[in-house]
Tab-separated table of C-alpha atoms in Angstrom:
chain	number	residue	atom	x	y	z
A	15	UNK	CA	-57.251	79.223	-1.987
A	16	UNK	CA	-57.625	76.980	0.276
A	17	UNK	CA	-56.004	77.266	4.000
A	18	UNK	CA	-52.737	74.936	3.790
A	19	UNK	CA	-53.411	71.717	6.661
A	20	UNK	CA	-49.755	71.632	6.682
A	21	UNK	CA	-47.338	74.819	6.640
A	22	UNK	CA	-43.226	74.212	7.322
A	23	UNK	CA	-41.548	77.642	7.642
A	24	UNK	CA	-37.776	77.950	7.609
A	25	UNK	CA	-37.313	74.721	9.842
A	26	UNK	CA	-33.495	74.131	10.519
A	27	UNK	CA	-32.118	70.760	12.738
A	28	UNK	CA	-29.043	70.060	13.965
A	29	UNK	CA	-26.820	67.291	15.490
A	30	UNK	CA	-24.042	68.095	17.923
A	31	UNK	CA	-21.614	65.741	17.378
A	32	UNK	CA	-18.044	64.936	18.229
A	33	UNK	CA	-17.049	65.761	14.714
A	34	UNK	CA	-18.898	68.700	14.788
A	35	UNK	CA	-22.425	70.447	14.258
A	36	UNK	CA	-24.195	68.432	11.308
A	37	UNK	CA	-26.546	70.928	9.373
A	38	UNK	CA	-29.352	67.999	8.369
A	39	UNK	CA	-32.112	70.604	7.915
A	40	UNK	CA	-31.605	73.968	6.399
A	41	UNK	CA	-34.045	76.226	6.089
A	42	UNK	CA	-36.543	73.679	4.518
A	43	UNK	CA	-40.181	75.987	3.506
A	44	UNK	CA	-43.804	74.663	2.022
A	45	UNK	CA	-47.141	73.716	2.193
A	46	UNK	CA	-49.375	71.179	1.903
A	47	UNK	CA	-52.975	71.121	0.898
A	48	UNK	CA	-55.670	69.206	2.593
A	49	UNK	CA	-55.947	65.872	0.732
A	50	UNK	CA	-52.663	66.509	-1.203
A	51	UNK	CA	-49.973	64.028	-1.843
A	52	UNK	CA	-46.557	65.195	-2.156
A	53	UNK	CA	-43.309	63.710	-2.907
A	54	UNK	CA	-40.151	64.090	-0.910
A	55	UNK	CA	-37.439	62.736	-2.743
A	56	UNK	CA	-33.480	62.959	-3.053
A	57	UNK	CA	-30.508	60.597	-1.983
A	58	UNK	CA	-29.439	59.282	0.981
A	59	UNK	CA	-28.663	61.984	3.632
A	60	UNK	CA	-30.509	64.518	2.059
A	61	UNK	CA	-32.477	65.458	5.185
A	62	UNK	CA	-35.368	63.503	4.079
A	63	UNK	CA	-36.239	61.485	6.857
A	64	UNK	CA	-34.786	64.187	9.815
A	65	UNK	CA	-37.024	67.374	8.620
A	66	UNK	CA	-40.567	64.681	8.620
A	67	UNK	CA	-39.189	63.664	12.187
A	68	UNK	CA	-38.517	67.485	13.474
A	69	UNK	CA	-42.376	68.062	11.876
A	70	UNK	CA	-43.380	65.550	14.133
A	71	UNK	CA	-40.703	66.218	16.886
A	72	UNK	CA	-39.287	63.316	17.305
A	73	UNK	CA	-35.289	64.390	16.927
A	74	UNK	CA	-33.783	62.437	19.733
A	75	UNK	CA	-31.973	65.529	21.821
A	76	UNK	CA	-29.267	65.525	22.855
A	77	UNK	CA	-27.481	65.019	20.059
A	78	UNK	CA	-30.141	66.607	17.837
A	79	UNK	CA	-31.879	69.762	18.476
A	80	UNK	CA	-34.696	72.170	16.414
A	81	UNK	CA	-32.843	75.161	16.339
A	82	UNK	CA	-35.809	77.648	14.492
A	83	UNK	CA	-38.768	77.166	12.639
A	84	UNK	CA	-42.119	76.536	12.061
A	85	UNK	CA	-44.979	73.851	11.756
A	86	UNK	CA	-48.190	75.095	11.760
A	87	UNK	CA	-50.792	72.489	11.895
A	88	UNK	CA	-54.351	72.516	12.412
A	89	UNK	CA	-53.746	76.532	13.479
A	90	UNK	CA	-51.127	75.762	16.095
A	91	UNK	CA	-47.381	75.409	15.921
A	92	UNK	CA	-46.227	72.055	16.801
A	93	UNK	CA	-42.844	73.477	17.813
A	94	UNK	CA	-44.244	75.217	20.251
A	95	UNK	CA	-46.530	72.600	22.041
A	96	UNK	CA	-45.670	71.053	24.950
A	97	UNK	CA	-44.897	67.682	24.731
A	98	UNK	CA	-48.299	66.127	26.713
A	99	UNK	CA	-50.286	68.133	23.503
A	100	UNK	CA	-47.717	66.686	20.834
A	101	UNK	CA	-48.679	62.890	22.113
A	102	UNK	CA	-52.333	63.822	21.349
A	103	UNK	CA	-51.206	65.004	17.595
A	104	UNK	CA	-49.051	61.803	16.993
A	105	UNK	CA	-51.014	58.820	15.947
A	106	UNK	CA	-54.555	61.087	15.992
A	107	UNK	CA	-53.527	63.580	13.399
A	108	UNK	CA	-50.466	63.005	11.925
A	109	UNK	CA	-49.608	59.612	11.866
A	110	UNK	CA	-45.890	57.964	10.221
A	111	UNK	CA	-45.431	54.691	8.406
A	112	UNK	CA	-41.177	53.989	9.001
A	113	UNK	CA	-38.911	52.757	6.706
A	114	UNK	CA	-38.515	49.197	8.714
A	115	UNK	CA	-41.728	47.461	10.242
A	116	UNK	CA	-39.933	44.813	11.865
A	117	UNK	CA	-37.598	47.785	14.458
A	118	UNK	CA	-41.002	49.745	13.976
A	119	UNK	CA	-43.162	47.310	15.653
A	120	UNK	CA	-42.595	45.944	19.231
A	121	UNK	CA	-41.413	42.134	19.136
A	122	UNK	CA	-43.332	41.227	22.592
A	123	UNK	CA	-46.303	42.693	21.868
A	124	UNK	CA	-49.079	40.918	19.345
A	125	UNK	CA	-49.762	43.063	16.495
A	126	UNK	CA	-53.403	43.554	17.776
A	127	UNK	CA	-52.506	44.549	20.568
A	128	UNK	CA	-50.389	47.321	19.279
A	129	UNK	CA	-53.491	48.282	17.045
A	130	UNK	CA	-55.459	48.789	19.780
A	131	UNK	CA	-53.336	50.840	21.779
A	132	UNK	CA	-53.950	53.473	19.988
A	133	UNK	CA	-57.035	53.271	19.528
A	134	UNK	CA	-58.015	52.853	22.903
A	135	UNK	CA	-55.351	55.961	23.817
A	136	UNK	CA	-56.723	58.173	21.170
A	137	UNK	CA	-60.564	56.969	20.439
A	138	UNK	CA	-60.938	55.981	24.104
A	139	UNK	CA	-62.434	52.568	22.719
A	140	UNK	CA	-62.633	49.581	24.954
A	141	UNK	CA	-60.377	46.694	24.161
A	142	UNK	CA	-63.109	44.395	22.744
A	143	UNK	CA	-64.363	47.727	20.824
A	144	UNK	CA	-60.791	48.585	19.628
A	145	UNK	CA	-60.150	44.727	18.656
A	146	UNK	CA	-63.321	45.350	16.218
A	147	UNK	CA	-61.826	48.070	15.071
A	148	UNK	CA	-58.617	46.462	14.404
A	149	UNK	CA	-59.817	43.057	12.765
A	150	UNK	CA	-61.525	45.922	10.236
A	151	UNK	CA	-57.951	47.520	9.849
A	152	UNK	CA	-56.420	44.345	9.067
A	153	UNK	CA	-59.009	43.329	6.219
A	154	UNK	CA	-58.782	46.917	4.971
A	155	UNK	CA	-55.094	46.653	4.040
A	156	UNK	CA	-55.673	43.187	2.395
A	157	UNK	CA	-54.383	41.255	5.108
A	158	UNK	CA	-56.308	37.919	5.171
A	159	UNK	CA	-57.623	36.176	8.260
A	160	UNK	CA	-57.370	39.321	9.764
A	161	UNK	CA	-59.210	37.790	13.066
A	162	UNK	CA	-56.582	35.157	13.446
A	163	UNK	CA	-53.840	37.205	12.703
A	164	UNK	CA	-54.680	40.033	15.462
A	165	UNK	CA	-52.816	37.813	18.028
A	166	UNK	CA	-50.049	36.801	15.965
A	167	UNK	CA	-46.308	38.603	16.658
A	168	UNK	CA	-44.563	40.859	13.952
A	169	UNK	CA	-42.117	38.192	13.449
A	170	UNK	CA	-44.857	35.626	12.310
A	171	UNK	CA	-45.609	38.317	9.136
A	172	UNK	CA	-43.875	38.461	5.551
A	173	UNK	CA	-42.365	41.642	5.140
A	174	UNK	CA	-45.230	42.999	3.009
A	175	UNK	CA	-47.404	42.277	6.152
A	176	UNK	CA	-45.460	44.033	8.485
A	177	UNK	CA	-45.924	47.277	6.943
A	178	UNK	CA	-49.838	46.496	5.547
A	179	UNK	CA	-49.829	45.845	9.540
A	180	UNK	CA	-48.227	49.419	10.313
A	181	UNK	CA	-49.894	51.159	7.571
A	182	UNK	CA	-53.141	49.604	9.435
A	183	UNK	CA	-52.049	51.169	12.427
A	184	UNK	CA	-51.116	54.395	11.450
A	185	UNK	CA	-54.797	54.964	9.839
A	186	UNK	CA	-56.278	53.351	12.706
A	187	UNK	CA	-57.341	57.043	14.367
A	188	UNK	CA	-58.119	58.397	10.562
A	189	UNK	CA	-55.340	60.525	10.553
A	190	UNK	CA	-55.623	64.192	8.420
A	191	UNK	CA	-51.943	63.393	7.276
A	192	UNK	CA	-50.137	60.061	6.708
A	193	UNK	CA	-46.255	60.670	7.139
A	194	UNK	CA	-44.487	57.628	4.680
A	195	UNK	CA	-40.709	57.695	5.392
A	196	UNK	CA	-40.019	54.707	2.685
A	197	UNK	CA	-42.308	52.488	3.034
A	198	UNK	CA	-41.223	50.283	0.069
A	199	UNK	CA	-37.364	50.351	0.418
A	200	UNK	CA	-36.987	46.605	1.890
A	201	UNK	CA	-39.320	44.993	0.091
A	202	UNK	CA	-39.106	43.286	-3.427
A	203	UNK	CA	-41.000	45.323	-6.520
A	204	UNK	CA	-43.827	43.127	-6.510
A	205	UNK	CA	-44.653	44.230	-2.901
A	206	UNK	CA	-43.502	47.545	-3.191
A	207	UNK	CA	-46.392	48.097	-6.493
A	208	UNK	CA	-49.026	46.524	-3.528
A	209	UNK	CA	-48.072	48.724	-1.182
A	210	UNK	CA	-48.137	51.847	-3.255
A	211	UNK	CA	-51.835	51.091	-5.070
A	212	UNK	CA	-53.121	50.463	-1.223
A	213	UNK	CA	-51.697	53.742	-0.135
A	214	UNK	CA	-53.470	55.727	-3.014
A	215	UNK	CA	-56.453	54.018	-2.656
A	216	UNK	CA	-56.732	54.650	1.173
A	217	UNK	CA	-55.807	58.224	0.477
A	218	UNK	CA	-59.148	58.277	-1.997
A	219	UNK	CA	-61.241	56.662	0.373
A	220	UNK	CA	-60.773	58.575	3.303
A	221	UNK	CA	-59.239	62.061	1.529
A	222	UNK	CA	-56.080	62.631	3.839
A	223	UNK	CA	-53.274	64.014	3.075
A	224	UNK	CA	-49.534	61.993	2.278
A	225	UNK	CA	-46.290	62.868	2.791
A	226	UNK	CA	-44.233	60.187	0.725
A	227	UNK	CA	-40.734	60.219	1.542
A	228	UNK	CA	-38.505	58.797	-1.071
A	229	UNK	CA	-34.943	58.309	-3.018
A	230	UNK	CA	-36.683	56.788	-5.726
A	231	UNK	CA	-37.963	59.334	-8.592
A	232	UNK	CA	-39.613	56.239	-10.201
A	233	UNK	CA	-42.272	55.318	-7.395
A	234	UNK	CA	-43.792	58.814	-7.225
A	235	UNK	CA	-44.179	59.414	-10.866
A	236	UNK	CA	-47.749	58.166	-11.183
A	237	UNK	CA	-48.326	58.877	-7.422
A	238	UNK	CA	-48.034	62.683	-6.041
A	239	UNK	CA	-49.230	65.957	-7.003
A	240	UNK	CA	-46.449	68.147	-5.972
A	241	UNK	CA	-42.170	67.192	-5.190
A	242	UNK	CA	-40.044	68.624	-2.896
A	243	UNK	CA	-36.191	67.245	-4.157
A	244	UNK	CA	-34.024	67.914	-1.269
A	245	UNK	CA	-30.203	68.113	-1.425
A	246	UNK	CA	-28.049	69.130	1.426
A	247	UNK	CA	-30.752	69.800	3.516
A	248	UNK	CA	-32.314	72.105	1.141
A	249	UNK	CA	-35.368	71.812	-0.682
A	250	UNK	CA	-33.560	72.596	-4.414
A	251	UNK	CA	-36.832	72.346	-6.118
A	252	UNK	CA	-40.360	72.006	-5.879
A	253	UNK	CA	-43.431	71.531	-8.391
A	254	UNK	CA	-45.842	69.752	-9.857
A	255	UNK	CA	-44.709	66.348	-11.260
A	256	UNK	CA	-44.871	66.709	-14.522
A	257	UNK	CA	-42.967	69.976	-14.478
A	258	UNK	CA	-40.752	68.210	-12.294
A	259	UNK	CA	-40.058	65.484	-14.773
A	260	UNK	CA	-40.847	67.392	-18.454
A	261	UNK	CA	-39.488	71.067	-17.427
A	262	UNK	CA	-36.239	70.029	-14.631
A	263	UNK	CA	-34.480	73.169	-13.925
A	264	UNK	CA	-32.166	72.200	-11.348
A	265	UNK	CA	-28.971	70.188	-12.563
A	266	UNK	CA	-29.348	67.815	-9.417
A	267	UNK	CA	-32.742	66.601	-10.266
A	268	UNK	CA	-31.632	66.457	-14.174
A	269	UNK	CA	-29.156	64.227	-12.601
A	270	UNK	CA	-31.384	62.027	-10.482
A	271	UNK	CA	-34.050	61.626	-13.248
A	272	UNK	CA	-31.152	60.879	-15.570
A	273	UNK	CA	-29.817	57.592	-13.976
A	274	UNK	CA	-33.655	56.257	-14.428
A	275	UNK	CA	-33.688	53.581	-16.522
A	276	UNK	CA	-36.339	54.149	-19.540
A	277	UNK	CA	-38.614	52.360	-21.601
A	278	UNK	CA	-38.755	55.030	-24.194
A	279	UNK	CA	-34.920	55.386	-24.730
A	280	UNK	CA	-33.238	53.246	-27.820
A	281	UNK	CA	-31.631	49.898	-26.791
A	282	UNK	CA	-28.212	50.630	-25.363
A	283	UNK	CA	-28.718	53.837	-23.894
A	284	UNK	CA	-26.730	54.883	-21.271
A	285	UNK	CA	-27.750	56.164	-17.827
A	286	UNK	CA	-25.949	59.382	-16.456
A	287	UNK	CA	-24.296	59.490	-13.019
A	288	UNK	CA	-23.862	62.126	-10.881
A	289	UNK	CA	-20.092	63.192	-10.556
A	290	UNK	CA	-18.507	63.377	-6.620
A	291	UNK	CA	-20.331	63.173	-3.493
A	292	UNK	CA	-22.314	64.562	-1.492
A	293	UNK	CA	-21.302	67.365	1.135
A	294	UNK	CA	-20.107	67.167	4.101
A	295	UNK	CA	-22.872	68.319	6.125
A	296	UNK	CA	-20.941	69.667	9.022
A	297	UNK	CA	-18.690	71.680	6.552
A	298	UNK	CA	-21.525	72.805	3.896
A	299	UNK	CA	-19.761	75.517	1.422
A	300	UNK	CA	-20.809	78.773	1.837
A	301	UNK	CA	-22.401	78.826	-2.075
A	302	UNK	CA	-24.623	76.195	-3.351
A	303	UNK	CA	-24.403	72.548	-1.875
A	304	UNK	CA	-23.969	71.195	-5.369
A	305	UNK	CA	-21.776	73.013	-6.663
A	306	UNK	CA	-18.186	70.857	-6.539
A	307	UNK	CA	-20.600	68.144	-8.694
A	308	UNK	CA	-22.376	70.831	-11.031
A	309	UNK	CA	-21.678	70.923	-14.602
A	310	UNK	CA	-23.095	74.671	-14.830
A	311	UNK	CA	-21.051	75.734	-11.620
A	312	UNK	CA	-19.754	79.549	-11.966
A	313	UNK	CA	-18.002	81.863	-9.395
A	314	UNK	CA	-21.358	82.710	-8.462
A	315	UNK	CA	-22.309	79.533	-7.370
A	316	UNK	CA	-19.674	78.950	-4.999
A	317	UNK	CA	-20.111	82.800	-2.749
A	318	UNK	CA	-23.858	82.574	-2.420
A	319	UNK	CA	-27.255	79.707	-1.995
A	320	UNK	CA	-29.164	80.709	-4.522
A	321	UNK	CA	-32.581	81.319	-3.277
A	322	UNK	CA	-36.076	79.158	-3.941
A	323	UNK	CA	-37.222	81.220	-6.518
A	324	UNK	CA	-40.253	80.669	-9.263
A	325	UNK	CA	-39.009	80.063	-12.596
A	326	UNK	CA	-40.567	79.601	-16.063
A	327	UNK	CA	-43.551	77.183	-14.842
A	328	UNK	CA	-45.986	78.940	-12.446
A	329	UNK	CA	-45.888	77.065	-8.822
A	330	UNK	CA	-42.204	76.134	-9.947
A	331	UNK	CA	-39.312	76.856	-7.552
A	332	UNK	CA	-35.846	76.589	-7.973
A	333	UNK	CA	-32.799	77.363	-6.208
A	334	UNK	CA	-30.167	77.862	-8.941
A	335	UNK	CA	-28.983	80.852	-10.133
A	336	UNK	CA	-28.581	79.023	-13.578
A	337	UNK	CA	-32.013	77.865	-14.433
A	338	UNK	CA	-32.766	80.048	-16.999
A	339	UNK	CA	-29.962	78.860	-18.954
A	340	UNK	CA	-30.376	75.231	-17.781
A	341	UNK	CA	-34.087	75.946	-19.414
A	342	UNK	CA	-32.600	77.526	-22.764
A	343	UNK	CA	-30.606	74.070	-23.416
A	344	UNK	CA	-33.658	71.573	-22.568
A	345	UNK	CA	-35.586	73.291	-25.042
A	346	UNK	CA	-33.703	73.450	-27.870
């Protein structure tokens, strides 16, 4: 088997807050193959977005801190770098594409200018070199007049724009793995479809590896090779998609795939919802996260986290200490 380009080992964050210690990461473990794309998906406050910023170390501390771990990366662990050798990894070999190009990208600058920065930082091009480079960028991602529009500002771009524009920059060094922390939440379906066909078709082209970060099951259906659904700071399960979606052995993801609307469900069907809410991440319980909202919840459940465990489906993990039964039902 191949040697994994990405490897996360029992990574835990915190926040130190005035309410208390918030437990946003907990003990999150995978890996990621060279040219892979995986899914990271769950509900707001999952840990989602914190555990791909701790990868890349860029937890704002105080309040947050990376209290154990590892990232290996390219044969080093990015916990352990200094911070001089982590500025050389951002941008150059793991790049991110944020939630909101407009607070993403700088208001003052042009957005060719902010191309070229890092190219000229990372590639040591020359500014009429890295403009080249970026007019190229720009047309790659479908952005027309790309020449014209390398001196225009961010706020003189459709949303869609904006993030072709930071999608351009992010794969402006050629990046071995593209970080996409919901990419497609503000924008309307139409854009969202453009933005996810470019992203697959750049991955193709150049063979790098993407990280998409999601709440919505329904996007990476058609999109990823492997999920991570995260709850609590947890990873609760992990597989291929289609086991994923056909074989669901955890009763949170049975519950997220549940309130998807379907095409293939008689007229008047209704979606499920999940009972409750989330936990309170600075007073987890000391059993499973889920377990006040579980429908399968025993005594069990509440005195111990179940542990990631392989179940039925080879390459399938599960944390639940009721899968097998959860299994039993979906089958008959």
């Amino acid at each position: 088997m191949t040697e994994a380009l990405l490897d996360v080992r029992d990574l835990r964050t915190r926040f130190y807050t005035q309410d208390g210690v918030v437990k946003a990461v907990n003990g999150v473990s995978y890996a990621m193959q060279p040219g892979e794309i995986l899914g990271v998906v769950g509900e707001s406050g999952c840990g989602k977005s914190v555990h791909a910023m701790s990868i890349l170390r860029l937890i704002q501390i105080p309040p947050g801190k990376i209290e154990s771990g590892e990232v290996w990366f390219g044969g080093r662990d990015l916990l352990k770098l200094s911070e001089e050798e982590m500025r050389r990894v951002r941008g150059h070999e793991i790049a991110m594409v944020f939630q909101d190009p407009m607070s993403s990208l700088n208001p003052v600058y042009t957005v060719g200018f902010q191309i070229c920065e890092a190219l000229m930082l990372h590639k040591q091009m020359t500014m009429q070199q890295a403009r080249n480079r970026a007019q190229e960028l720009l047309g790659w991602v479908g952005i027309p007049e790309p020449r014209k529009r390398l001196d225009h500002y961010p706020h003189q771009f459709s949303g869609g724009m904006r993030q072709r524009a930071m999608i351009a920059m992010a794969l402006s060094c050629e990046p071995r793995l593209l970080i996409a922390d919901e990419p497609t939440t503000a924008l309307d379906v139409t854009i969202q479809a453009q933005i996810v066909n470019l992203v697959v078709r750049l991955q193709e082209e150049l063979g790098m590896a993407v990280m998409w970060i999601t709440h919505d099951l329904g996007v990476v259906a058609e999109m990823v090779q492997r999920v991570n659904v995260m709850y609590a700071g947890y990873i609760i399960e992990r597989g291929e998609v289609l086991d994923i979606y056909h074989h669901t052995r955890h009763p949170y993801t049975q519950g997220l795939l549940g309130s998807l609307p379907r095409l293939d469900e008689a007229p008047g069907t209704k979606l499920v919802s999940i009972p409750g809410l989330p936990p309170d991440l600075v007073a987890l319980p000391t059993g499973c996260p889920f377990y006040a909202r579980c429908l399968h919840r025993t005594e069990q459940c509440a005195e111990a986290m179940p542990p990631l465990v392989e179940c039925d489906q080879p390459g399938h993990l599960v944390a639940c200490w009721h899968w097998q039964e959860i299994a039993e039902k979906t089958t008959k």
